[in-house]
Amino acid sequence: MKKIDIKNKNRFIVLLIIILLVAAEFIRSNTYIQTENFVFESSRLPESFDGTKIVQISDYHNHGGSYDKRLLDEISAQNPDYIFLTGDIADSICTDIEKAENFLEKISEIAKCYLVWGNHDYDIERQSLDDMRKCASENNITVLENQFQYITKNNEKILITGTVNQNFDYEMMEDYPENNEFSVWLHHYPEDFEFISDISEEKGCKADLIFTGHAHGGLIRLPFIKGLFAPGQGFFPEYTSGEYSYNGSEMIVSRGVGNSGFTRRFLDPFHLVVCELKKI
């Protein structure tokens, strides 16, 4: 009888430890901000942009609260030259856009920001999105909705393009430069990676570096799986986090810095991307 009691006690202890570990990881994945550094090297990068540091923010989803200070402090600590926001700043389920607007106001004080919207931004009420556009404009945040422009430094420039989805108006690319300048692309959906690489090459200005989000890291990340499910890609998605290469283009996928609605993460902490451009 004592042996049985000891076995049951040991099983209970093991089960309790497992439950505590799972709970601790669940809390960590939904509060901790992982900063990941990337270096993108290119011989085509203009000399003036060598050493340029970019912070990418994706999928904020109206987070708000005390978390914002931690996030903004971490962004500021990177001392970025530019901040790229790749969509879903708002959330179509928790629709308090005042949190998103407050975040845009504060992040614009850190560095020059470029922004593309995501599916949640377009799914909120039209007036709310217009209010966010106004907020971005008032805070000198450049919103790219199927548009491109130049970032200039010391009379040298790189091309930056922002698109809303795969069905963007190709007419905007008719004015694309044909001298194949170094090109950065902001887009919310990583599943469009190969399409963007191919269409940009076809139009005469290959996308060198593409920043995306949307996948939330696959929500649950397990060894050898690297993501269980992502919107737009389904189960066991291909593009969830980090660097990917295709046909001369490179994509960096952010796992995002917030959660959508009531979804939560596991083994998948919030993700702050820092990318340094290097000329070789």
PDB file of C-alpha atoms in Angstrom:
ATOM      1  CA  MET A   1       0.000   0.000   0.000  1.00  0.00           C
ATOM      2  CA  LYS A   2       2.840   2.379   0.856  1.00  0.00           C
ATOM      3  CA  LYS A   3       4.527   1.670  -2.487  1.00  0.00           C
ATOM      4  CA  ILE A   4       1.320   2.531  -4.320  1.00  0.00           C
ATOM      5  CA  ASP A   5       0.975   5.748  -2.313  1.00  0.00           C
ATOM      6  CA  ILE A   6       4.580   6.696  -3.103  1.00  0.00           C
ATOM      7  CA  LYS A   7       4.023   6.042  -6.810  1.00  0.00           C
ATOM      8  CA  ASN A   8       0.852   8.110  -6.811  1.00  0.00           C
ATOM      9  CA  LYS A   9       2.613  10.890  -4.940  1.00  0.00           C
ATOM     10  CA  ASN A  10       5.483  10.890  -7.428  1.00  0.00           C
ATOM     11  CA  ARG A  11       3.058  10.962 -10.339  1.00  0.00           C
ATOM     12  CA  PHE A  12       1.231  13.875  -8.757  1.00  0.00           C
ATOM     13  CA  ILE A  13       4.495  15.769  -8.266  1.00  0.00           C
ATOM     14  CA  VAL A  14       5.548  15.139 -11.876  1.00  0.00           C
ATOM     15  CA  LEU A  15       2.126  16.219 -13.137  1.00  0.00           C
ATOM     16  CA  LEU A  16       2.231  19.349 -10.979  1.00  0.00           C
ATOM     17  CA  ILE A  17       5.692  20.244 -12.284  1.00  0.00           C
ATOM     18  CA  ILE A  18       4.492  19.802 -15.873  1.00  0.00           C
ATOM     19  CA  ILE A  19       1.445  21.988 -15.234  1.00  0.00           C
ATOM     20  CA  LEU A  20       3.593  24.693 -13.636  1.00  0.00           C
ATOM     21  CA  LEU A  21       6.100  24.611 -16.508  1.00  0.00           C
ATOM     22  CA  VAL A  22       3.328  24.856 -19.095  1.00  0.00           C
ATOM     23  CA  ALA A  23       1.707  27.733 -17.191  1.00  0.00           C
ATOM     24  CA  ALA A  24       5.033  29.546 -16.868  1.00  0.00           C
ATOM     25  CA  GLU A  25       5.736  29.188 -20.583  1.00  0.00           C
ATOM     26  CA  PHE A  26       2.217  30.333 -21.440  1.00  0.00           C
ATOM     27  CA  ILE A  27       2.750  33.496 -19.386  1.00  0.00           C
ATOM     28  CA  ARG A  28       6.212  34.049 -20.878  1.00  0.00           C
ATOM     29  CA  SER A  29       4.992  33.645 -24.460  1.00  0.00           C
ATOM     30  CA  ASN A  30       2.288  36.261 -23.946  1.00  0.00           C
ATOM     31  CA  THR A  31       4.320  38.856 -22.042  1.00  0.00           C
ATOM     32  CA  TYR A  32       8.009  38.539 -22.952  1.00  0.00           C
ATOM     33  CA  ILE A  33       9.447  40.519 -25.876  1.00  0.00           C
ATOM     34  CA  GLN A  34      12.216  38.720 -27.750  1.00  0.00           C
ATOM     35  CA  THR A  35      14.508  41.058 -29.658  1.00  0.00           C
ATOM     36  CA  GLU A  36      16.099  39.332 -32.644  1.00  0.00           C
ATOM     37  CA  ASN A  37      18.913  40.904 -34.661  1.00  0.00           C
ATOM     38  CA  PHE A  38      19.450  40.390 -38.377  1.00  0.00           C
ATOM     39  CA  VAL A  39      22.115  41.671 -40.754  1.00  0.00           C
ATOM     40  CA  PHE A  40      21.254  42.080 -44.420  1.00  0.00           C
ATOM     41  CA  GLU A  41      24.281  42.385 -46.696  1.00  0.00           C
ATOM     42  CA  SER A  42      24.167  43.610 -50.275  1.00  0.00           C
ATOM     43  CA  SER A  43      26.617  45.001 -52.790  1.00  0.00           C
ATOM     44  CA  ARG A  44      23.749  47.059 -54.230  1.00  0.00           C
ATOM     45  CA  LEU A  45      23.155  49.003 -51.034  1.00  0.00           C
ATOM     46  CA  PRO A  46      24.169  52.673 -51.415  1.00  0.00           C
ATOM     47  CA  GLU A  47      27.186  53.631 -49.328  1.00  0.00           C
ATOM     48  CA  SER A  48      25.207  56.183 -47.326  1.00  0.00           C
ATOM     49  CA  PHE A  49      22.897  53.449 -46.015  1.00  0.00           C
ATOM     50  CA  ASP A  50      25.690  51.193 -44.784  1.00  0.00           C
ATOM     51  CA  GLY A  51      25.012  50.536 -41.091  1.00  0.00           C
ATOM     52  CA  THR A  52      21.401  51.719 -41.257  1.00  0.00           C
ATOM     53  CA  LYS A  53      19.363  50.136 -38.474  1.00  0.00           C
ATOM     54  CA  ILE A  54      15.708  49.238 -38.966  1.00  0.00           C
ATOM     55  CA  VAL A  55      13.225  48.139 -36.316  1.00  0.00           C
ATOM     56  CA  GLN A  56      10.209  46.231 -37.585  1.00  0.00           C
ATOM     57  CA  ILE A  57       6.933  46.207 -35.654  1.00  0.00           C
ATOM     58  CA  SER A  58       4.059  43.985 -36.718  1.00  0.00           C
ATOM     59  CA  ASP A  59       0.686  42.877 -35.360  1.00  0.00           C
ATOM     60  CA  TYR A  60       0.349  45.237 -32.410  1.00  0.00           C
ATOM     61  CA  HIS A  61      -3.415  44.558 -32.239  1.00  0.00           C
ATOM     62  CA  ASN A  62      -4.411  47.414 -29.906  1.00  0.00           C
ATOM     63  CA  HIS A  63      -2.337  45.941 -27.096  1.00  0.00           C
ATOM     64  CA  GLY A  64      -2.042  49.015 -24.879  1.00  0.00           C
ATOM     65  CA  GLY A  65      -1.621  49.096 -21.119  1.00  0.00           C
ATOM     66  CA  SER A  66       1.639  48.922 -19.191  1.00  0.00           C
ATOM     67  CA  TYR A  67       3.027  46.649 -21.917  1.00  0.00           C
ATOM     68  CA  ASP A  68       3.391  49.674 -24.185  1.00  0.00           C
ATOM     69  CA  LYS A  69       6.080  51.241 -22.027  1.00  0.00           C
ATOM     70  CA  ARG A  70       8.170  48.062 -22.072  1.00  0.00           C
ATOM     71  CA  LEU A  71       7.755  47.748 -25.827  1.00  0.00           C
ATOM     72  CA  LEU A  72       8.533  51.395 -26.554  1.00  0.00           C
ATOM     73  CA  ASP A  73      11.544  51.340 -24.227  1.00  0.00           C
ATOM     74  CA  GLU A  74      12.887  48.266 -26.020  1.00  0.00           C
ATOM     75  CA  ILE A  75      12.370  49.900 -29.424  1.00  0.00           C
ATOM     76  CA  SER A  76      14.065  53.103 -28.273  1.00  0.00           C
ATOM     77  CA  ALA A  77      17.001  51.131 -26.861  1.00  0.00           C
ATOM     78  CA  GLN A  78      17.798  49.865 -30.370  1.00  0.00           C
ATOM     79  CA  ASN A  79      18.381  53.464 -31.551  1.00  0.00           C
ATOM     80  CA  PRO A  80      16.843  52.783 -34.983  1.00  0.00           C
ATOM     81  CA  ASP A  81      17.201  54.997 -38.031  1.00  0.00           C
ATOM     82  CA  TYR A  82      13.800  53.884 -39.329  1.00  0.00           C
ATOM     83  CA  ILE A  83      10.810  51.960 -38.020  1.00  0.00           C
ATOM     84  CA  PHE A  84       8.770  49.779 -40.376  1.00  0.00           C
ATOM     85  CA  LEU A  85       5.252  48.861 -39.249  1.00  0.00           C
ATOM     86  CA  THR A  86       3.885  45.916 -41.213  1.00  0.00           C
ATOM     87  CA  GLY A  87       0.190  45.865 -40.425  1.00  0.00           C
ATOM     88  CA  ASP A  88      -2.505  44.996 -37.898  1.00  0.00           C
ATOM     89  CA  ILE A  89      -1.813  47.965 -35.687  1.00  0.00           C
ATOM     90  CA  ALA A  90      -5.515  47.868 -34.825  1.00  0.00           C
ATOM     91  CA  ASP A  91      -7.644  44.823 -34.029  1.00  0.00           C
ATOM     92  CA  SER A  92     -11.032  44.038 -35.555  1.00  0.00           C
ATOM     93  CA  ILE A  93     -12.178  42.155 -32.423  1.00  0.00           C
ATOM     94  CA  CYS A  94     -10.915  44.453 -29.660  1.00  0.00           C
ATOM     95  CA  THR A  95     -11.638  47.672 -31.511  1.00  0.00           C
ATOM     96  CA  ASP A  96     -10.354  50.375 -29.145  1.00  0.00           C
ATOM     97  CA  ILE A  97      -8.286  52.253 -31.717  1.00  0.00           C
ATOM     98  CA  GLU A  98      -7.295  54.882 -29.151  1.00  0.00           C
ATOM     99  CA  LYS A  99      -4.649  52.400 -28.005  1.00  0.00           C
ATOM    100  CA  ALA A 100      -3.375  52.059 -31.569  1.00  0.00           C
ATOM    101  CA  GLU A 101      -3.373  55.826 -32.081  1.00  0.00           C
ATOM    102  CA  ASN A 102      -1.542  56.391 -28.811  1.00  0.00           C
ATOM    103  CA  PHE A 103       1.046  53.814 -29.857  1.00  0.00           C
ATOM    104  CA  LEU A 104       1.532  55.501 -33.243  1.00  0.00           C
ATOM    105  CA  GLU A 105       2.001  58.881 -31.574  1.00  0.00           C
ATOM    106  CA  LYS A 106       4.674  57.565 -29.216  1.00  0.00           C
ATOM    107  CA  ILE A 107       6.549  55.398 -31.686  1.00  0.00           C
ATOM    108  CA  SER A 108       6.792  58.294 -34.140  1.00  0.00           C
ATOM    109  CA  GLU A 109       8.891  60.156 -31.562  1.00  0.00           C
ATOM    110  CA  ILE A 110      11.605  57.484 -31.744  1.00  0.00           C
ATOM    111  CA  ALA A 111      12.403  57.441 -35.481  1.00  0.00           C
ATOM    112  CA  LYS A 112      10.943  58.053 -38.909  1.00  0.00           C
ATOM    113  CA  CYS A 113       8.158  55.492 -39.460  1.00  0.00           C
ATOM    114  CA  TYR A 114       6.799  53.790 -42.586  1.00  0.00           C
ATOM    115  CA  LEU A 115       3.560  51.836 -42.322  1.00  0.00           C
ATOM    116  CA  VAL A 116       1.388  49.416 -44.271  1.00  0.00           C
ATOM    117  CA  TRP A 117      -2.008  48.259 -43.036  1.00  0.00           C
ATOM    118  CA  GLY A 118      -3.010  44.639 -42.424  1.00  0.00           C
ATOM    119  CA  ASN A 119      -6.273  42.727 -42.626  1.00  0.00           C
ATOM    120  CA  HIS A 120      -7.414  43.770 -39.136  1.00  0.00           C
ATOM    121  CA  ASP A 121      -6.836  47.430 -39.954  1.00  0.00           C
ATOM    122  CA  TYR A 122      -9.061  47.161 -43.013  1.00  0.00           C
ATOM    123  CA  ASP A 123     -11.698  45.155 -41.113  1.00  0.00           C
ATOM    124  CA  ILE A 124     -12.407  47.867 -38.534  1.00  0.00           C
ATOM    125  CA  GLU A 125     -15.022  50.534 -39.234  1.00  0.00           C
ATOM    126  CA  ARG A 126     -14.189  52.853 -42.111  1.00  0.00           C
ATOM    127  CA  GLN A 127     -14.261  55.918 -39.876  1.00  0.00           C
ATOM    128  CA  SER A 128     -11.857  54.266 -37.428  1.00  0.00           C
ATOM    129  CA  LEU A 129      -9.381  53.523 -40.209  1.00  0.00           C
ATOM    130  CA  ASP A 130      -9.707  57.091 -41.471  1.00  0.00           C
ATOM    131  CA  ASP A 131      -8.977  58.302 -37.936  1.00  0.00           C
ATOM    132  CA  MET A 132      -5.851  56.146 -37.861  1.00  0.00           C
ATOM    133  CA  ARG A 133      -4.757  57.515 -41.238  1.00  0.00           C
ATOM    134  CA  LYS A 134      -5.198  61.029 -39.847  1.00  0.00           C
ATOM    135  CA  CYS A 135      -3.228  60.122 -36.718  1.00  0.00           C
ATOM    136  CA  ALA A 136      -0.396  58.729 -38.833  1.00  0.00           C
ATOM    137  CA  SER A 137      -0.316  61.838 -41.006  1.00  0.00           C
ATOM    138  CA  GLU A 138      -0.293  64.186 -38.010  1.00  0.00           C
ATOM    139  CA  ASN A 139       2.686  62.293 -36.586  1.00  0.00           C
ATOM    140  CA  ASN A 140       4.717  62.268 -39.812  1.00  0.00           C
ATOM    141  CA  ILE A 141       4.244  58.522 -40.341  1.00  0.00           C
ATOM    142  CA  THR A 142       4.373  57.623 -44.026  1.00  0.00           C
ATOM    143  CA  VAL A 143       1.523  55.268 -44.916  1.00  0.00           C
ATOM    144  CA  LEU A 144       2.098  53.259 -48.084  1.00  0.00           C
ATOM    145  CA  GLU A 145      -1.106  51.870 -49.590  1.00  0.00           C
ATOM    146  CA  ASN A 146      -0.015  50.400 -52.907  1.00  0.00           C
ATOM    147  CA  GLN A 147       2.572  53.149 -53.219  1.00  0.00           C
ATOM    148  CA  PHE A 148       6.307  53.595 -53.397  1.00  0.00           C
ATOM    149  CA  GLN A 149       8.716  56.406 -52.647  1.00  0.00           C
ATOM    150  CA  TYR A 150      12.387  57.023 -52.009  1.00  0.00           C
ATOM    151  CA  ILE A 151      14.278  57.214 -48.749  1.00  0.00           C
ATOM    152  CA  THR A 152      17.127  59.650 -49.333  1.00  0.00           C
ATOM    153  CA  LYS A 153      20.381  60.080 -47.445  1.00  0.00           C
ATOM    154  CA  ASN A 154      23.360  62.172 -48.597  1.00  0.00           C
ATOM    155  CA  ASN A 155      21.985  62.380 -52.144  1.00  0.00           C
ATOM    156  CA  GLU A 156      21.730  58.586 -52.347  1.00  0.00           C
ATOM    157  CA  LYS A 157      18.432  56.755 -52.194  1.00  0.00           C
ATOM    158  CA  ILE A 158      16.705  53.426 -51.781  1.00  0.00           C
ATOM    159  CA  LEU A 159      13.231  52.517 -52.957  1.00  0.00           C
ATOM    160  CA  ILE A 160      10.543  51.561 -50.438  1.00  0.00           C
ATOM    161  CA  THR A 161       7.254  50.011 -51.545  1.00  0.00           C
ATOM    162  CA  GLY A 162       4.189  49.204 -49.455  1.00  0.00           C
ATOM    163  CA  THR A 163       1.289  47.042 -50.609  1.00  0.00           C
ATOM    164  CA  VAL A 164      -1.980  46.011 -48.959  1.00  0.00           C
ATOM    165  CA  ASN A 165      -2.393  42.489 -50.396  1.00  0.00           C
ATOM    166  CA  GLN A 166      -1.586  40.370 -53.442  1.00  0.00           C
ATOM    167  CA  ASN A 167      -4.341  42.059 -55.443  1.00  0.00           C
ATOM    168  CA  PHE A 168      -2.729  45.488 -55.401  1.00  0.00           C
ATOM    169  CA  ASP A 169      -3.053  47.803 -58.375  1.00  0.00           C
ATOM    170  CA  TYR A 170      -0.152  46.992 -60.687  1.00  0.00           C
ATOM    171  CA  GLU A 171      -0.514  50.391 -62.343  1.00  0.00           C
ATOM    172  CA  MET A 172       1.450  51.928 -59.495  1.00  0.00           C
ATOM    173  CA  MET A 173       4.425  49.896 -60.728  1.00  0.00           C
ATOM    174  CA  GLU A 174       4.303  51.380 -64.214  1.00  0.00           C
ATOM    175  CA  ASP A 175       6.307  54.306 -62.845  1.00  0.00           C
ATOM    176  CA  TYR A 176       8.854  52.016 -61.202  1.00  0.00           C
ATOM    177  CA  PRO A 177      12.469  53.010 -61.902  1.00  0.00           C
ATOM    178  CA  GLU A 178      14.217  50.753 -64.386  1.00  0.00           C
ATOM    179  CA  ASN A 179      17.714  51.232 -63.024  1.00  0.00           C
ATOM    180  CA  ASN A 180      17.207  48.398 -60.526  1.00  0.00           C
ATOM    181  CA  GLU A 181      17.893  50.429 -57.386  1.00  0.00           C
ATOM    182  CA  PHE A 182      18.132  48.801 -53.972  1.00  0.00           C
ATOM    183  CA  SER A 183      14.559  48.046 -52.989  1.00  0.00           C
ATOM    184  CA  VAL A 184      12.775  47.419 -49.686  1.00  0.00           C
ATOM    185  CA  TRP A 185       9.176  46.174 -49.615  1.00  0.00           C
ATOM    186  CA  LEU A 186       6.624  46.282 -46.767  1.00  0.00           C
ATOM    187  CA  HIS A 187       3.739  43.819 -46.933  1.00  0.00           C
ATOM    188  CA  HIS A 188       1.598  42.214 -44.241  1.00  0.00           C
ATOM    189  CA  TYR A 189       1.280  38.699 -45.656  1.00  0.00           C
ATOM    190  CA  PRO A 190       4.353  36.400 -45.788  1.00  0.00           C
ATOM    191  CA  GLU A 191       2.569  33.878 -48.005  1.00  0.00           C
ATOM    192  CA  ASP A 192       2.901  36.417 -50.850  1.00  0.00           C
ATOM    193  CA  PHE A 193       6.716  36.300 -50.693  1.00  0.00           C
ATOM    194  CA  GLU A 194       7.384  34.519 -53.988  1.00  0.00           C
ATOM    195  CA  PHE A 195       4.745  36.568 -55.786  1.00  0.00           C
ATOM    196  CA  ILE A 196       6.306  39.866 -54.647  1.00  0.00           C
ATOM    197  CA  SER A 197       9.790  38.720 -55.613  1.00  0.00           C
ATOM    198  CA  ASP A 198       8.618  37.695 -59.084  1.00  0.00           C
ATOM    199  CA  ILE A 199       6.388  40.704 -59.821  1.00  0.00           C
ATOM    200  CA  SER A 200       8.997  43.222 -58.651  1.00  0.00           C
ATOM    201  CA  GLU A 201      11.593  41.602 -60.901  1.00  0.00           C
ATOM    202  CA  GLU A 202       9.149  41.592 -63.800  1.00  0.00           C
ATOM    203  CA  LYS A 203       8.505  45.317 -63.317  1.00  0.00           C
ATOM    204  CA  GLY A 204      12.219  46.116 -63.363  1.00  0.00           C
ATOM    205  CA  CYS A 205      13.081  46.750 -59.719  1.00  0.00           C
ATOM    206  CA  LYS A 206      13.686  43.557 -57.795  1.00  0.00           C
ATOM    207  CA  ALA A 207      12.668  43.554 -54.125  1.00  0.00           C
ATOM    208  CA  ASP A 208      15.908  42.967 -52.226  1.00  0.00           C
ATOM    209  CA  LEU A 209      14.446  42.859 -48.727  1.00  0.00           C
ATOM    210  CA  ILE A 210      10.802  42.239 -47.790  1.00  0.00           C
ATOM    211  CA  PHE A 211       9.327  42.746 -44.313  1.00  0.00           C
ATOM    212  CA  THR A 212       6.117  40.899 -43.357  1.00  0.00           C
ATOM    213  CA  GLY A 213       4.148  39.718 -40.306  1.00  0.00           C
ATOM    214  CA  HIS A 214       0.605  38.274 -40.012  1.00  0.00           C
ATOM    215  CA  ALA A 215       1.551  34.673 -39.113  1.00  0.00           C
ATOM    216  CA  HIS A 216       1.997  35.304 -35.356  1.00  0.00           C
ATOM    217  CA  GLY A 217       4.806  32.760 -35.416  1.00  0.00           C
ATOM    218  CA  GLY A 218       2.344  29.943 -36.017  1.00  0.00           C
ATOM    219  CA  LEU A 219       0.883  30.540 -32.504  1.00  0.00           C
ATOM    220  CA  ILE A 220       2.288  27.290 -31.085  1.00  0.00           C
ATOM    221  CA  ARG A 221       5.922  26.571 -31.901  1.00  0.00           C
ATOM    222  CA  LEU A 222       7.206  23.057 -31.311  1.00  0.00           C
ATOM    223  CA  PRO A 223      10.567  21.430 -32.119  1.00  0.00           C
ATOM    224  CA  PHE A 224      10.854  20.495 -35.801  1.00  0.00           C
ATOM    225  CA  ILE A 225       7.473  22.118 -36.558  1.00  0.00           C
ATOM    226  CA  LYS A 226       8.199  25.848 -36.100  1.00  0.00           C
ATOM    227  CA  GLY A 227       4.562  26.857 -36.079  1.00  0.00           C
ATOM    228  CA  LEU A 228       1.294  24.979 -35.858  1.00  0.00           C
ATOM    229  CA  PHE A 229      -1.128  27.308 -37.651  1.00  0.00           C
ATOM    230  CA  ALA A 230      -1.024  30.662 -39.421  1.00  0.00           C
ATOM    231  CA  PRO A 231      -3.819  32.626 -41.097  1.00  0.00           C
ATOM    232  CA  GLY A 232      -3.524  32.458 -44.860  1.00  0.00           C
ATOM    233  CA  GLN A 233      -1.241  29.420 -44.685  1.00  0.00           C
ATOM    234  CA  GLY A 234      -3.182  26.946 -42.553  1.00  0.00           C
ATOM    235  CA  PHE A 235      -1.602  24.162 -40.527  1.00  0.00           C
ATOM    236  CA  PHE A 236       2.175  23.706 -40.464  1.00  0.00           C
ATOM    237  CA  PRO A 237       2.836  26.991 -42.306  1.00  0.00           C
ATOM    238  CA  GLU A 238       6.012  27.590 -44.271  1.00  0.00           C
ATOM    239  CA  TYR A 239       6.617  31.231 -43.338  1.00  0.00           C
ATOM    240  CA  THR A 240       6.275  32.055 -39.643  1.00  0.00           C
ATOM    241  CA  SER A 241       9.417  33.695 -38.237  1.00  0.00           C
ATOM    242  CA  GLY A 242      12.854  34.875 -39.278  1.00  0.00           C
ATOM    243  CA  GLU A 243      14.656  34.915 -42.634  1.00  0.00           C
ATOM    244  CA  TYR A 244      13.663  33.277 -45.914  1.00  0.00           C
ATOM    245  CA  SER A 245      15.292  33.475 -49.350  1.00  0.00           C
ATOM    246  CA  TYR A 246      13.856  33.096 -52.827  1.00  0.00           C
ATOM    247  CA  ASN A 247      15.196  34.032 -56.255  1.00  0.00           C
ATOM    248  CA  GLY A 248      17.480  36.825 -55.051  1.00  0.00           C
ATOM    249  CA  SER A 249      15.012  38.280 -52.543  1.00  0.00           C
ATOM    250  CA  GLU A 250      15.094  37.920 -48.782  1.00  0.00           C
ATOM    251  CA  MET A 251      12.094  38.133 -46.471  1.00  0.00           C
ATOM    252  CA  ILE A 252      12.047  38.759 -42.734  1.00  0.00           C
ATOM    253  CA  VAL A 253       8.882  37.629 -40.947  1.00  0.00           C
ATOM    254  CA  SER A 254       8.028  39.127 -37.572  1.00  0.00           C
ATOM    255  CA  ARG A 255       6.039  36.991 -35.148  1.00  0.00           C
ATOM    256  CA  GLY A 256       4.360  40.198 -34.002  1.00  0.00           C
ATOM    257  CA  VAL A 257       4.185  42.143 -30.754  1.00  0.00           C
ATOM    258  CA  GLY A 258       0.537  41.516 -29.851  1.00  0.00           C
ATOM    259  CA  ASN A 259      -2.321  39.030 -29.893  1.00  0.00           C
ATOM    260  CA  SER A 260      -5.472  39.176 -31.959  1.00  0.00           C
ATOM    261  CA  GLY A 261      -8.687  39.101 -29.935  1.00  0.00           C
ATOM    262  CA  PHE A 262      -8.569  36.170 -27.544  1.00  0.00           C
ATOM    263  CA  THR A 263      -5.868  34.156 -29.328  1.00  0.00           C
ATOM    264  CA  ARG A 264      -2.792  33.332 -27.289  1.00  0.00           C
ATOM    265  CA  ARG A 265       0.688  31.921 -27.928  1.00  0.00           C
ATOM    266  CA  PHE A 266       2.771  29.033 -26.642  1.00  0.00           C
ATOM    267  CA  LEU A 267       6.547  28.712 -27.042  1.00  0.00           C
ATOM    268  CA  ASP A 268       6.110  31.767 -29.261  1.00  0.00           C
ATOM    269  CA  PRO A 269       7.019  35.045 -27.497  1.00  0.00           C
ATOM    270  CA  PHE A 270       6.433  38.514 -28.911  1.00  0.00           C
ATOM    271  CA  HIS A 271       9.012  39.420 -31.527  1.00  0.00           C
ATOM    272  CA  LEU A 272      10.883  42.682 -32.061  1.00  0.00           C
ATOM    273  CA  VAL A 273      12.900  42.579 -35.290  1.00  0.00           C
ATOM    274  CA  VAL A 274      16.082  44.640 -35.630  1.00  0.00           C
ATOM    275  CA  CYS A 275      17.769  44.611 -39.037  1.00  0.00           C
ATOM    276  CA  GLU A 276      21.065  46.289 -39.898  1.00  0.00           C
ATOM    277  CA  LEU A 277      21.867  46.989 -43.550  1.00  0.00           C
ATOM    278  CA  LYS A 278      25.470  46.354 -44.560  1.00  0.00           C
ATOM    279  CA  LYS A 279      27.193  47.133 -47.844  1.00  0.00           C
ATOM    280  CA  ILE A 280      29.608  44.496 -49.125  1.00  0.00           C
TER     281      ILE A 280
END
